[in-house]
Amino acid sequence: MIKIAIVEDSEGDAKTLSDYCRRYADEKGKQFDLELFDNGFDFVTSNNLDYDIIMLDIKMPYMNGMQTAQKIREANENVCIIFVTNMQQYAIHGYSVQATDFILKPVKYSLFSFKFDRVMSIVDKNRHKKQSRTIMIKTNRAIKYLQLSDIVYIETQKHKLIYHTVSEEYEAWGSMKEVIATIQFFEFALCSSGCLVNLKYVVEVNSNVVVISGVELPISRMKRKSFLDALTAYCRDWEISNANKLTGADTDGDNK
């Protein structure tokens, strides 16, 4: 399901864009989840900016489209922003907020469909990237996408998650169960019920402690066997991968 927000103060223009989205979805076999907002202020204060596509008018009450786009970019770096406006002179300013495209009013379906073909290809790439090697987290201030390879470990603290990365820490909403379901096919393992470790950063294991990037984390009795099994399997795969590279047998370029 592709999530689309239409932020437009003109009821007629909002209906046109909604109708065009539904027509495009029918023609292309897509599924769209549409939400409408009649001004930018209500939109950016809705506490949910997790969309794939946001269509914005520029001339709106309370907060214009450019100001709205700036707030969106602070919260979501990857969403496709499309300005739908009759104010062509503002097109150049779209670069400052990394706008994906502009559509001039009055909007014709032929142009809308042409523009959306390009936007959908970007959405597909963004989704593939998110699903492959990144994870989305919701902090108090913004939606962030973290590279899994940059996450050192994740721990639970007072019903929140703390993501420790190579550069900084992020406090986010969610549960460890949700995180595990998201990254179950990657090189992470629980050393306790409240701590998930990226195995590539493990330096050593001593008794009931794992040392990871200079930090000692306790290994619980319940998780000790499964953690050591996962670490052993990871090290074995790493050795095989590197041996293949040395002999020229590695053809897929997969780097551990």
mmCIF file of C-alpha atoms in Angstrom:
data_model
loop_
_atom_site.group_PDB
_atom_site.id
_atom_site.type_symbol
_atom_site.label_atom_id
_atom_site.label_comp_id
_atom_site.label_asym_id
_atom_site.label_seq_id
_atom_site.Cartn_x
_atom_site.Cartn_y
_atom_site.Cartn_z
ATOM 1 C CA MET A 1 0.000 0.000 0.000
ATOM 2 C CA ILE A 2 1.440 3.351 -1.095
ATOM 3 C CA LYS A 3 0.611 6.191 1.289
ATOM 4 C CA ILE A 4 -0.197 9.540 -0.314
ATOM 5 C CA ALA A 5 -1.074 12.836 1.347
ATOM 6 C CA ILE A 6 -2.742 15.674 -0.565
ATOM 7 C CA VAL A 7 -2.296 19.055 1.140
ATOM 8 C CA GLU A 8 -4.537 21.468 -0.750
ATOM 9 C CA ASP A 9 -6.831 24.240 0.480
ATOM 10 C CA SER A 10 -8.967 24.253 -2.679
ATOM 11 C CA GLU A 11 -11.682 21.636 -2.331
ATOM 12 C CA GLY A 12 -12.044 21.391 -6.099
ATOM 13 C CA ASP A 13 -8.320 20.891 -6.731
ATOM 14 C CA ALA A 14 -8.110 18.365 -3.904
ATOM 15 C CA LYS A 15 -10.952 16.367 -5.462
ATOM 16 C CA THR A 16 -9.271 16.475 -8.873
ATOM 17 C CA LEU A 17 -6.003 15.148 -7.463
ATOM 18 C CA SER A 18 -7.829 12.453 -5.485
ATOM 19 C CA ASP A 19 -9.743 11.347 -8.591
ATOM 20 C CA TYR A 20 -6.537 11.289 -10.635
ATOM 21 C CA CYS A 21 -4.772 9.173 -7.984
ATOM 22 C CA ARG A 22 -7.608 6.636 -7.980
ATOM 23 C CA ARG A 23 -7.708 6.548 -11.777
ATOM 24 C CA TYR A 24 -3.940 6.063 -11.961
ATOM 25 C CA ALA A 25 -4.079 3.295 -9.341
ATOM 26 C CA ASP A 26 -6.782 1.478 -11.338
ATOM 27 C CA GLU A 27 -4.861 1.789 -14.597
ATOM 28 C CA LYS A 28 -1.509 0.714 -13.152
ATOM 29 C CA GLY A 29 -2.736 -1.921 -10.714
ATOM 30 C CA LYS A 30 -1.515 0.008 -7.672
ATOM 31 C CA GLN A 31 -2.997 0.384 -4.200
ATOM 32 C CA PHE A 32 -3.059 3.898 -2.773
ATOM 33 C CA ASP A 33 -3.978 4.995 0.743
ATOM 34 C CA LEU A 34 -5.077 8.635 0.330
ATOM 35 C CA GLU A 35 -5.358 11.279 3.047
ATOM 36 C CA LEU A 36 -6.437 14.899 2.501
ATOM 37 C CA PHE A 37 -5.455 18.006 4.457
ATOM 38 C CA ASP A 38 -6.655 21.542 3.713
ATOM 39 C CA ASN A 39 -3.616 23.371 5.118
ATOM 40 C CA GLY A 40 0.051 22.777 5.810
ATOM 41 C CA PHE A 41 -0.061 23.573 9.519
ATOM 42 C CA ASP A 42 -2.603 20.857 10.322
ATOM 43 C CA PHE A 43 -0.603 18.433 8.214
ATOM 44 C CA VAL A 44 2.811 18.919 9.833
ATOM 45 C CA THR A 45 1.279 18.876 13.338
ATOM 46 C CA SER A 46 -0.622 15.650 12.675
ATOM 47 C CA ASN A 47 2.284 13.682 14.226
ATOM 48 C CA ASN A 48 2.402 11.318 11.267
ATOM 49 C CA LEU A 49 4.520 12.229 8.250
ATOM 50 C CA ASP A 50 5.305 8.680 7.208
ATOM 51 C CA TYR A 51 4.132 8.926 3.583
ATOM 52 C CA ASP A 52 5.558 7.783 0.274
ATOM 53 C CA ILE A 53 4.240 10.797 -1.672
ATOM 54 C CA ILE A 54 3.082 14.225 -0.521
ATOM 55 C CA MET A 55 1.383 16.604 -2.947
ATOM 56 C CA LEU A 56 1.496 20.227 -1.840
ATOM 57 C CA ASP A 57 -0.112 23.440 -2.972
ATOM 58 C CA ILE A 58 2.134 26.460 -2.411
ATOM 59 C CA LYS A 59 -0.375 29.215 -1.645
ATOM 60 C CA MET A 60 -2.196 28.058 1.504
ATOM 61 C CA PRO A 61 -3.384 29.700 4.733
ATOM 62 C CA TYR A 62 -1.432 29.496 8.013
ATOM 63 C CA MET A 63 1.642 27.888 6.432
ATOM 64 C CA ASN A 64 2.537 28.001 2.746
ATOM 65 C CA GLY A 65 3.744 25.029 0.740
ATOM 66 C CA MET A 66 7.442 25.883 0.951
ATOM 67 C CA GLN A 67 7.308 26.253 4.732
ATOM 68 C CA THR A 68 5.359 23.007 4.947
ATOM 69 C CA ALA A 69 7.929 21.227 2.768
ATOM 70 C CA GLN A 70 10.767 22.431 4.997
ATOM 71 C CA LYS A 71 9.026 20.926 8.039
ATOM 72 C CA ILE A 72 8.404 17.697 6.138
ATOM 73 C CA ARG A 73 12.068 17.399 5.211
ATOM 74 C CA GLU A 74 13.103 17.816 8.829
ATOM 75 C CA ALA A 75 10.963 14.796 9.701
ATOM 76 C CA ASN A 76 11.242 12.618 6.597
ATOM 77 C CA GLU A 77 14.286 12.691 4.336
ATOM 78 C CA ASN A 78 13.036 10.298 1.662
ATOM 79 C CA VAL A 79 9.392 11.123 0.953
ATOM 80 C CA CYS A 80 8.601 12.321 -2.581
ATOM 81 C CA ILE A 81 7.315 15.903 -2.493
ATOM 82 C CA ILE A 82 5.322 17.144 -5.495
ATOM 83 C CA PHE A 83 4.268 20.770 -5.687
ATOM 84 C CA VAL A 84 0.938 21.232 -7.459
ATOM 85 C CA THR A 85 0.527 24.944 -8.057
ATOM 86 C CA ASN A 86 -0.152 27.742 -10.526
ATOM 87 C CA MET A 87 2.829 29.681 -9.152
ATOM 88 C CA GLN A 88 5.505 28.661 -11.624
ATOM 89 C CA GLN A 89 7.936 31.261 -10.284
ATOM 90 C CA TYR A 90 8.412 29.154 -7.128
ATOM 91 C CA ALA A 91 9.715 26.144 -9.029
ATOM 92 C CA ILE A 92 13.343 27.122 -8.529
ATOM 93 C CA HIS A 93 12.853 27.149 -4.737
ATOM 94 C CA GLY A 94 11.883 23.496 -4.838
ATOM 95 C CA TYR A 95 15.550 22.523 -4.951
ATOM 96 C CA SER A 96 15.996 23.780 -1.383
ATOM 97 C CA VAL A 97 13.566 21.140 -0.113
ATOM 98 C CA GLN A 98 14.546 18.451 -2.633
ATOM 99 C CA ALA A 99 11.183 18.489 -4.387
ATOM 100 C CA THR A 100 10.686 15.500 -6.653
ATOM 101 C CA ASP A 101 8.591 17.373 -9.230
ATOM 102 C CA PHE A 102 6.213 20.252 -10.038
ATOM 103 C CA ILE A 103 2.795 20.032 -11.682
ATOM 104 C CA LEU A 104 1.192 23.251 -12.862
ATOM 105 C CA LYS A 105 -2.517 23.947 -12.464
ATOM 106 C CA PRO A 106 -4.939 23.387 -14.030
ATOM 107 C CA VAL A 107 -3.802 19.784 -13.881
ATOM 108 C CA LYS A 108 -4.462 17.556 -16.879
ATOM 109 C CA TYR A 109 -4.593 13.817 -16.326
ATOM 110 C CA SER A 110 -2.180 13.053 -19.165
ATOM 111 C CA LEU A 111 0.530 15.169 -17.515
ATOM 112 C CA PHE A 112 -0.337 13.855 -14.050
ATOM 113 C CA SER A 113 0.045 10.254 -15.253
ATOM 114 C CA PHE A 114 3.342 11.033 -16.995
ATOM 115 C CA LYS A 115 4.755 12.683 -13.880
ATOM 116 C CA PHE A 116 3.488 9.907 -11.608
ATOM 117 C CA ASP A 117 5.261 7.225 -13.652
ATOM 118 C CA ARG A 118 8.574 8.815 -12.687
ATOM 119 C CA VAL A 119 7.533 9.377 -9.085
ATOM 120 C CA MET A 120 6.435 5.764 -8.696
ATOM 121 C CA SER A 121 9.832 4.526 -9.885
ATOM 122 C CA ILE A 122 11.440 6.637 -7.142
ATOM 123 C CA VAL A 123 8.969 5.317 -4.555
ATOM 124 C CA ASP A 124 9.786 1.738 -5.573
ATOM 125 C CA LYS A 125 13.526 2.405 -5.191
ATOM 126 C CA ASN A 126 12.999 4.059 -1.802
ATOM 127 C CA ARG A 127 10.907 1.141 -0.574
ATOM 128 C CA HIS A 128 13.445 -1.410 -1.780
ATOM 129 C CA LYS A 129 16.205 0.502 -0.022
ATOM 130 C CA LYS A 130 14.208 0.704 3.201
ATOM 131 C CA GLN A 131 13.318 -2.980 3.130
ATOM 132 C CA SER A 132 16.819 -4.186 2.283
ATOM 133 C CA ARG A 133 19.433 -2.520 4.451
ATOM 134 C CA THR A 134 17.692 0.188 6.478
ATOM 135 C CA ILE A 135 15.246 0.404 9.344
ATOM 136 C CA MET A 136 12.715 3.147 10.018
ATOM 137 C CA ILE A 137 12.486 4.502 13.559
ATOM 138 C CA LYS A 138 10.122 7.061 15.084
ATOM 139 C CA THR A 139 11.772 9.463 17.504
ATOM 140 C CA ASN A 140 10.037 12.253 19.406
ATOM 141 C CA ARG A 141 10.949 14.728 16.685
ATOM 142 C CA ALA A 142 11.154 12.866 13.391
ATOM 143 C CA ILE A 143 11.070 9.709 11.336
ATOM 144 C CA LYS A 144 14.598 8.453 10.685
ATOM 145 C CA TYR A 145 16.015 5.767 8.444
ATOM 146 C CA LEU A 146 19.111 4.085 9.867
ATOM 147 C CA GLN A 147 21.548 1.927 7.951
ATOM 148 C CA LEU A 148 21.559 -1.494 9.610
ATOM 149 C CA SER A 149 25.323 -1.662 9.153
ATOM 150 C CA ASP A 150 25.686 1.487 11.315
ATOM 151 C CA ILE A 151 23.696 0.101 14.253
ATOM 152 C CA VAL A 152 26.015 -1.280 16.943
ATOM 153 C CA TYR A 153 23.328 -2.476 19.344
ATOM 154 C CA ILE A 154 19.742 -1.752 20.382
ATOM 155 C CA GLU A 155 18.495 -1.834 23.960
ATOM 156 C CA THR A 156 15.203 -1.282 25.751
ATOM 157 C CA GLN A 157 14.958 1.402 28.428
ATOM 158 C CA LYS A 158 11.736 2.369 30.200
ATOM 159 C CA HIS A 159 9.425 1.154 27.408
ATOM 160 C CA LYS A 160 11.514 2.835 24.697
ATOM 161 C CA LEU A 161 14.244 1.678 22.348
ATOM 162 C CA ILE A 162 17.754 3.149 22.316
ATOM 163 C CA TYR A 163 19.580 2.715 19.014
ATOM 164 C CA HIS A 164 23.348 2.935 19.501
ATOM 165 C CA THR A 165 24.971 3.651 16.136
ATOM 166 C CA VAL A 166 28.550 4.310 15.119
ATOM 167 C CA SER A 167 27.916 8.069 15.241
ATOM 168 C CA GLU A 168 25.169 8.780 17.791
ATOM 169 C CA GLU A 169 22.261 7.457 19.828
ATOM 170 C CA TYR A 170 18.552 7.637 18.994
ATOM 171 C CA GLU A 171 15.659 7.202 21.404
ATOM 172 C CA ALA A 172 12.609 5.831 19.604
ATOM 173 C CA TRP A 173 9.160 4.360 20.101
ATOM 174 C CA GLY A 174 8.516 0.679 19.541
ATOM 175 C CA SER A 175 9.165 -2.750 20.983
ATOM 176 C CA MET A 176 12.061 -5.173 20.692
ATOM 177 C CA LYS A 177 9.664 -7.733 19.234
ATOM 178 C CA GLU A 178 8.878 -5.371 16.337
ATOM 179 C CA VAL A 179 12.569 -4.713 15.708
ATOM 180 C CA ILE A 180 13.407 -8.415 15.629
ATOM 181 C CA ALA A 181 10.605 -9.076 13.140
ATOM 182 C CA THR A 182 11.964 -6.313 10.895
ATOM 183 C CA ILE A 183 15.626 -7.360 10.856
ATOM 184 C CA GLN A 184 15.344 -11.104 11.435
ATOM 185 C CA PHE A 185 17.328 -11.946 8.287
ATOM 186 C CA PHE A 186 20.341 -9.812 9.181
ATOM 187 C CA GLU A 187 23.347 -10.362 11.446
ATOM 188 C CA PHE A 188 21.832 -9.456 14.815
ATOM 189 C CA ALA A 189 21.318 -11.566 17.929
ATOM 190 C CA LEU A 190 19.875 -11.062 21.414
ATOM 191 C CA CYS A 191 22.410 -11.237 24.245
ATOM 192 C CA SER A 192 19.507 -10.650 26.652
ATOM 193 C CA SER A 193 15.784 -10.066 26.255
ATOM 194 C CA GLY A 194 16.385 -6.317 26.224
ATOM 195 C CA CYS A 195 19.529 -6.028 24.100
ATOM 196 C CA LEU A 196 20.019 -6.822 20.413
ATOM 197 C CA VAL A 197 23.615 -6.865 19.151
ATOM 198 C CA ASN A 198 25.034 -6.374 15.652
ATOM 199 C CA LEU A 199 27.403 -9.352 15.497
ATOM 200 C CA LYS A 200 29.911 -7.638 13.237
ATOM 201 C CA TYR A 201 30.852 -5.272 16.083
ATOM 202 C CA VAL A 202 31.547 -8.013 18.662
ATOM 203 C CA VAL A 203 35.139 -7.795 19.901
ATOM 204 C CA GLU A 204 35.182 -10.630 22.438
ATOM 205 C CA VAL A 205 33.039 -12.700 24.771
ATOM 206 C CA ASN A 206 34.113 -13.179 28.383
ATOM 207 C CA SER A 207 32.112 -15.370 30.707
ATOM 208 C CA ASN A 208 28.667 -13.717 30.735
ATOM 209 C CA VAL A 209 29.697 -10.485 29.003
ATOM 210 C CA VAL A 210 30.028 -9.523 25.348
ATOM 211 C CA VAL A 211 32.377 -6.658 24.486
ATOM 212 C CA ILE A 212 31.116 -4.583 21.597
ATOM 213 C CA SER A 213 32.806 -1.357 20.473
ATOM 214 C CA GLY A 214 34.277 -0.760 23.910
ATOM 215 C CA VAL A 215 31.022 -1.446 25.774
ATOM 216 C CA GLU A 216 30.413 -4.488 27.984
ATOM 217 C CA LEU A 217 26.924 -5.928 27.679
ATOM 218 C CA PRO A 218 25.651 -8.749 29.902
ATOM 219 C CA ILE A 219 24.675 -12.068 28.341
ATOM 220 C CA SER A 220 21.670 -13.550 30.105
ATOM 221 C CA ARG A 221 21.566 -17.235 31.041
ATOM 222 C CA MET A 222 18.460 -17.748 28.892
ATOM 223 C CA LYS A 223 20.033 -16.189 25.788
ATOM 224 C CA ARG A 224 23.614 -17.416 26.158
ATOM 225 C CA LYS A 225 23.369 -20.530 23.972
ATOM 226 C CA SER A 226 21.373 -18.920 21.154
ATOM 227 C CA PHE A 227 23.657 -15.866 21.170
ATOM 228 C CA LEU A 228 26.857 -17.942 21.005
ATOM 229 C CA ASP A 229 25.352 -20.141 18.278
ATOM 230 C CA ALA A 230 24.469 -17.055 16.221
ATOM 231 C CA LEU A 231 27.943 -15.578 16.754
ATOM 232 C CA THR A 232 29.615 -18.858 15.753
ATOM 233 C CA ALA A 233 27.511 -19.080 12.584
ATOM 234 C CA TYR A 234 28.295 -15.463 11.717
ATOM 235 C CA CYS A 235 32.049 -15.982 12.171
ATOM 236 C CA ARG A 236 31.938 -19.176 10.093
ATOM 237 C CA ASP A 237 30.091 -17.400 7.262
ATOM 238 C CA TRP A 238 32.531 -14.495 7.441
ATOM 239 C CA GLU A 239 35.528 -16.855 7.164
ATOM 240 C CA ILE A 240 33.983 -18.700 4.210
ATOM 241 C CA SER A 241 33.175 -15.436 2.441
ATOM 242 C CA ASN A 242 36.706 -14.123 2.841
ATOM 243 C CA ALA A 243 38.243 -17.435 1.807
ATOM 244 C CA ASN A 244 36.161 -17.365 -1.368
ATOM 245 C CA LYS A 245 37.380 -13.876 -2.155
ATOM 246 C CA LEU A 246 40.992 -14.919 -1.761
ATOM 247 C CA THR A 247 40.513 -17.853 -4.143
ATOM 248 C CA GLY A 248 38.384 -15.876 -6.589
ATOM 249 C CA ALA A 249 35.309 -17.988 -5.891
ATOM 250 C CA ASP A 250 33.140 -15.096 -4.686
ATOM 251 C CA THR A 251 31.034 -13.933 -7.598
ATOM 252 C CA ASP A 252 28.183 -12.094 -5.998
ATOM 253 C CA GLY A 253 30.218 -9.332 -4.325
ATOM 254 C CA ASP A 254 28.531 -9.878 -0.961
ATOM 255 C CA ASN A 255 30.593 -8.257 1.788
ATOM 256 C CA LYS A 256 30.256 -9.386 5.354
#
